[in-house]
Amino acid sequence: MSNKYILIILIAVFIFTRFLGLDFIYHQDEYRWASIANPFFGDLHSPHPPLPEFLYKWTGALFDYEYLRIVPVVFSLFNLILIYLILKKLTGKQVVGLIGVGLFTVNIYSAIANLQVDIDGAILPFFILAGYYCYLRILGNKNNKLWLGLFCLAILGGFLTKLSYLLFVGALLVDKI
């Protein structure tokens, strides 16, 4: 079986397994995000930067407030693709990317994080992975304005998600030095 078909099967398994959890009831801190997103509870605001709050409010208005898990699942799908691209870029081997995608798909902690209504499970990792992939592309070709622009967008998105994104930026600076 070719690597292309294996990747398609892994993505299908990923989507199917995450789809099964979209209607789970909210637990602990997830109620806080549901309360922030739903205007029924008043004008509550998150203590974090505005992007997650905006995404949850928009998703709740569009799909209903019972399905806020759509946000982390969509970001997790992008994370899956970025994991594949980063591993393939770092090693030059497609099979290593497939192994990474396979582990991300079947790992129970990954599944929980991919369904959790919060910032740290899927949204923040997306901006970290996107920033790192753009960083790798910039290292390979310093004159590429597209990847530099996407890198800046990833950095901006990360800071609009959570201020602890600064740790990732610091790690990149240390790597560059």
mmCIF file of C-alpha atoms in Angstrom:
data_model
loop_
_atom_site.group_PDB
_atom_site.id
_atom_site.type_symbol
_atom_site.label_atom_id
_atom_site.label_comp_id
_atom_site.label_asym_id
_atom_site.label_seq_id
_atom_site.Cartn_x
_atom_site.Cartn_y
_atom_site.Cartn_z
ATOM 1 C CA MET A 1 0.000 0.000 0.000
ATOM 2 C CA SER A 2 1.405 3.388 -0.913
ATOM 3 C CA ASN A 3 2.158 6.073 1.646
ATOM 4 C CA LYS A 4 -0.547 8.285 0.150
ATOM 5 C CA TYR A 5 -3.260 5.748 0.972
ATOM 6 C CA ILE A 6 -1.868 5.179 4.454
ATOM 7 C CA LEU A 7 -2.010 8.926 5.105
ATOM 8 C CA ILE A 8 -5.602 9.100 3.864
ATOM 9 C CA ILE A 9 -6.581 6.154 6.098
ATOM 10 C CA LEU A 10 -4.905 7.746 9.130
ATOM 11 C CA ILE A 11 -6.680 11.055 8.504
ATOM 12 C CA ALA A 12 -10.010 9.212 8.129
ATOM 13 C CA VAL A 13 -9.431 7.341 11.414
ATOM 14 C CA PHE A 14 -8.465 10.625 13.078
ATOM 15 C CA ILE A 15 -11.630 12.387 11.880
ATOM 16 C CA PHE A 16 -13.873 9.433 12.758
ATOM 17 C CA THR A 17 -12.514 9.033 16.295
ATOM 18 C CA ARG A 18 -12.729 12.764 17.017
ATOM 19 C CA PHE A 19 -16.211 12.961 15.495
ATOM 20 C CA LEU A 20 -17.394 10.427 18.077
ATOM 21 C CA GLY A 21 -16.526 12.864 20.877
ATOM 22 C CA LEU A 22 -18.100 16.055 19.538
ATOM 23 C CA ASP A 23 -21.235 15.720 21.662
ATOM 24 C CA PHE A 24 -19.574 14.827 24.992
ATOM 25 C CA ILE A 25 -20.811 16.848 27.947
ATOM 26 C CA TYR A 26 -18.574 19.627 29.233
ATOM 27 C CA HIS A 27 -16.382 18.931 32.263
ATOM 28 C CA GLN A 28 -14.754 21.257 34.802
ATOM 29 C CA ASP A 29 -13.142 24.268 33.090
ATOM 30 C CA GLU A 30 -14.971 23.576 29.853
ATOM 31 C CA TYR A 31 -18.113 24.957 31.501
ATOM 32 C CA ARG A 32 -16.299 28.257 31.931
ATOM 33 C CA TRP A 33 -15.559 28.446 28.180
ATOM 34 C CA ALA A 34 -19.162 27.487 27.383
ATOM 35 C CA SER A 35 -20.360 30.235 29.738
ATOM 36 C CA ILE A 36 -18.040 32.771 28.113
ATOM 37 C CA ALA A 37 -19.195 31.795 24.618
ATOM 38 C CA ASN A 38 -22.930 31.721 25.340
ATOM 39 C CA PRO A 39 -24.594 35.174 25.617
ATOM 40 C CA PHE A 40 -27.276 33.616 27.870
ATOM 41 C CA PHE A 41 -24.812 33.913 30.787
ATOM 42 C CA GLY A 42 -24.204 37.620 30.238
ATOM 43 C CA ASP A 43 -21.148 39.437 28.996
ATOM 44 C CA LEU A 44 -18.408 37.221 30.459
ATOM 45 C CA HIS A 45 -14.846 37.603 29.226
ATOM 46 C CA SER A 46 -11.834 35.346 29.230
ATOM 47 C CA PRO A 47 -8.712 36.468 31.106
ATOM 48 C CA HIS A 48 -6.703 35.391 28.051
ATOM 49 C CA PRO A 49 -6.082 37.236 24.771
ATOM 50 C CA PRO A 50 -9.193 37.490 22.560
ATOM 51 C CA LEU A 51 -8.762 34.868 19.811
ATOM 52 C CA PRO A 52 -10.076 31.757 21.650
ATOM 53 C CA GLU A 53 -13.012 33.689 23.075
ATOM 54 C CA PHE A 54 -13.902 34.955 19.593
ATOM 55 C CA LEU A 55 -13.601 31.450 18.084
ATOM 56 C CA TYR A 56 -15.816 29.850 20.732
ATOM 57 C CA LYS A 57 -18.441 32.608 20.527
ATOM 58 C CA TRP A 58 -18.503 32.407 16.736
ATOM 59 C CA THR A 59 -18.721 28.600 16.753
ATOM 60 C CA GLY A 60 -21.475 28.633 19.372
ATOM 61 C CA ALA A 61 -23.505 31.140 17.370
ATOM 62 C CA LEU A 62 -23.000 29.157 14.167
ATOM 63 C CA PHE A 63 -23.371 25.536 15.343
ATOM 64 C CA ASP A 64 -24.959 25.831 18.833
ATOM 65 C CA TYR A 65 -23.219 26.080 22.174
ATOM 66 C CA GLU A 66 -23.380 22.327 22.706
ATOM 67 C CA TYR A 67 -20.829 21.846 19.917
ATOM 68 C CA LEU A 68 -17.941 24.053 20.978
ATOM 69 C CA ARG A 69 -15.684 20.999 20.579
ATOM 70 C CA ILE A 70 -15.701 21.734 16.858
ATOM 71 C CA VAL A 71 -13.026 24.403 17.452
ATOM 72 C CA PRO A 72 -10.383 22.104 18.965
ATOM 73 C CA VAL A 73 -11.177 19.325 16.501
ATOM 74 C CA VAL A 74 -10.624 21.616 13.506
ATOM 75 C CA PHE A 75 -7.379 22.941 14.984
ATOM 76 C CA SER A 76 -6.314 19.364 15.750
ATOM 77 C CA LEU A 77 -6.806 18.384 12.133
ATOM 78 C CA PHE A 78 -4.491 21.229 11.138
ATOM 79 C CA ASN A 79 -2.069 20.052 13.845
ATOM 80 C CA LEU A 80 -2.113 16.576 12.312
ATOM 81 C CA ILE A 81 -1.146 17.986 8.921
ATOM 82 C CA LEU A 82 1.568 20.174 10.443
ATOM 83 C CA ILE A 83 3.032 17.229 12.370
ATOM 84 C CA TYR A 84 3.311 15.318 9.114
ATOM 85 C CA LEU A 85 4.906 18.260 7.290
ATOM 86 C CA ILE A 86 7.364 19.049 10.096
ATOM 87 C CA LEU A 87 8.526 15.446 10.478
ATOM 88 C CA LYS A 88 8.871 15.051 6.720
ATOM 89 C CA LYS A 89 10.816 18.336 6.515
ATOM 90 C CA LEU A 90 13.138 17.433 9.411
ATOM 91 C CA THR A 91 13.922 13.895 8.281
ATOM 92 C CA GLY A 92 13.247 13.978 4.559
ATOM 93 C CA LYS A 93 11.331 10.706 4.985
ATOM 94 C CA GLN A 94 7.628 10.373 4.363
ATOM 95 C CA VAL A 95 7.398 7.260 6.531
ATOM 96 C CA VAL A 96 8.529 9.219 9.610
ATOM 97 C CA GLY A 97 5.713 11.693 9.001
ATOM 98 C CA LEU A 98 3.263 8.804 8.756
ATOM 99 C CA ILE A 99 4.499 7.360 12.049
ATOM 100 C CA GLY A 100 4.033 10.747 13.711
ATOM 101 C CA VAL A 101 0.517 11.070 12.285
ATOM 102 C CA GLY A 102 -0.272 7.520 13.411
ATOM 103 C CA LEU A 103 0.896 8.196 16.955
ATOM 104 C CA PHE A 104 -1.022 11.481 17.079
ATOM 105 C CA THR A 105 -4.147 9.681 15.871
ATOM 106 C CA VAL A 106 -4.155 6.757 18.329
ATOM 107 C CA ASN A 107 -2.659 8.379 21.443
ATOM 108 C CA ILE A 108 -5.369 8.768 24.089
ATOM 109 C CA TYR A 109 -3.864 11.990 25.463
ATOM 110 C CA SER A 110 -3.917 13.448 21.988
ATOM 111 C CA ALA A 111 -7.570 12.460 21.589
ATOM 112 C CA ILE A 112 -8.483 14.108 24.893
ATOM 113 C CA ALA A 113 -6.589 17.291 23.995
ATOM 114 C CA ASN A 114 -8.159 17.326 20.529
ATOM 115 C CA LEU A 115 -11.634 17.365 22.048
ATOM 116 C CA GLN A 116 -11.104 19.582 25.085
ATOM 117 C CA VAL A 117 -12.731 23.009 25.023
ATOM 118 C CA ASP A 118 -9.780 25.139 26.110
ATOM 119 C CA ILE A 119 -6.689 26.847 24.698
ATOM 120 C CA ASP A 120 -3.813 24.503 25.461
ATOM 121 C CA GLY A 121 -5.100 21.297 23.856
ATOM 122 C CA ALA A 122 -5.309 22.267 20.205
ATOM 123 C CA ILE A 123 -5.345 26.012 19.530
ATOM 124 C CA LEU A 124 -2.010 26.961 21.095
ATOM 125 C CA PRO A 125 -0.224 23.874 19.690
ATOM 126 C CA PHE A 126 -1.485 24.856 16.235
ATOM 127 C CA PHE A 127 0.275 28.218 16.390
ATOM 128 C CA ILE A 128 3.404 26.584 17.800
ATOM 129 C CA LEU A 129 3.488 23.975 15.030
ATOM 130 C CA ALA A 130 2.662 26.544 12.345
ATOM 131 C CA GLY A 131 5.371 28.885 13.620
ATOM 132 C CA TYR A 132 7.911 26.076 13.764
ATOM 133 C CA TYR A 133 7.115 24.838 10.267
ATOM 134 C CA CYS A 134 7.454 28.356 8.879
ATOM 135 C CA TYR A 135 10.708 28.746 10.832
ATOM 136 C CA LEU A 136 12.059 25.563 9.219
ATOM 137 C CA ARG A 137 11.053 26.820 5.776
ATOM 138 C CA ILE A 138 12.732 30.191 6.415
ATOM 139 C CA LEU A 139 15.956 28.456 7.485
ATOM 140 C CA GLY A 140 15.986 26.578 4.202
ATOM 141 C CA ASN A 141 15.329 29.645 2.058
ATOM 142 C CA LYS A 142 15.988 33.045 3.635
ATOM 143 C CA ASN A 143 14.641 35.052 0.682
ATOM 144 C CA ASN A 144 11.153 33.570 0.820
ATOM 145 C CA LYS A 145 8.781 36.385 1.796
ATOM 146 C CA LEU A 146 5.755 34.067 1.825
ATOM 147 C CA TRP A 147 7.110 31.936 4.680
ATOM 148 C CA LEU A 148 8.289 35.004 6.571
ATOM 149 C CA GLY A 149 4.779 36.485 6.312
ATOM 150 C CA LEU A 150 3.183 33.211 7.437
ATOM 151 C CA PHE A 151 5.687 33.031 10.301
ATOM 152 C CA CYS A 152 4.665 36.519 11.433
ATOM 153 C CA LEU A 153 0.979 35.516 11.238
ATOM 154 C CA ALA A 154 1.682 32.423 13.344
ATOM 155 C CA ILE A 155 3.505 34.537 15.934
ATOM 156 C CA LEU A 156 0.652 37.061 15.997
ATOM 157 C CA GLY A 157 -1.950 34.290 16.284
ATOM 158 C CA GLY A 158 0.006 32.679 19.096
ATOM 159 C CA PHE A 159 0.139 35.891 21.108
ATOM 160 C CA LEU A 160 -3.580 36.489 20.442
ATOM 161 C CA THR A 161 -4.221 33.018 21.877
ATOM 162 C CA LYS A 162 -2.193 32.917 25.078
ATOM 163 C CA LEU A 163 0.671 34.955 26.467
ATOM 164 C CA SER A 164 2.667 31.830 27.349
ATOM 165 C CA TYR A 165 3.342 31.601 23.596
ATOM 166 C CA LEU A 166 6.353 33.698 24.558
ATOM 167 C CA LEU A 167 8.032 30.455 25.674
ATOM 168 C CA PHE A 168 7.930 29.159 22.104
ATOM 169 C CA VAL A 169 9.354 32.400 20.736
ATOM 170 C CA GLY A 170 12.117 32.214 23.337
ATOM 171 C CA ALA A 171 12.892 28.625 22.304
ATOM 172 C CA LEU A 172 13.188 29.730 18.665
ATOM 173 C CA LEU A 173 15.569 32.533 19.660
ATOM 174 C CA VAL A 174 17.719 30.085 21.606
ATOM 175 C CA ASP A 175 17.719 27.718 18.606
ATOM 176 C CA LYS A 176 18.744 30.523 16.274
ATOM 177 C CA ILE A 177 21.587 31.643 18.567
#
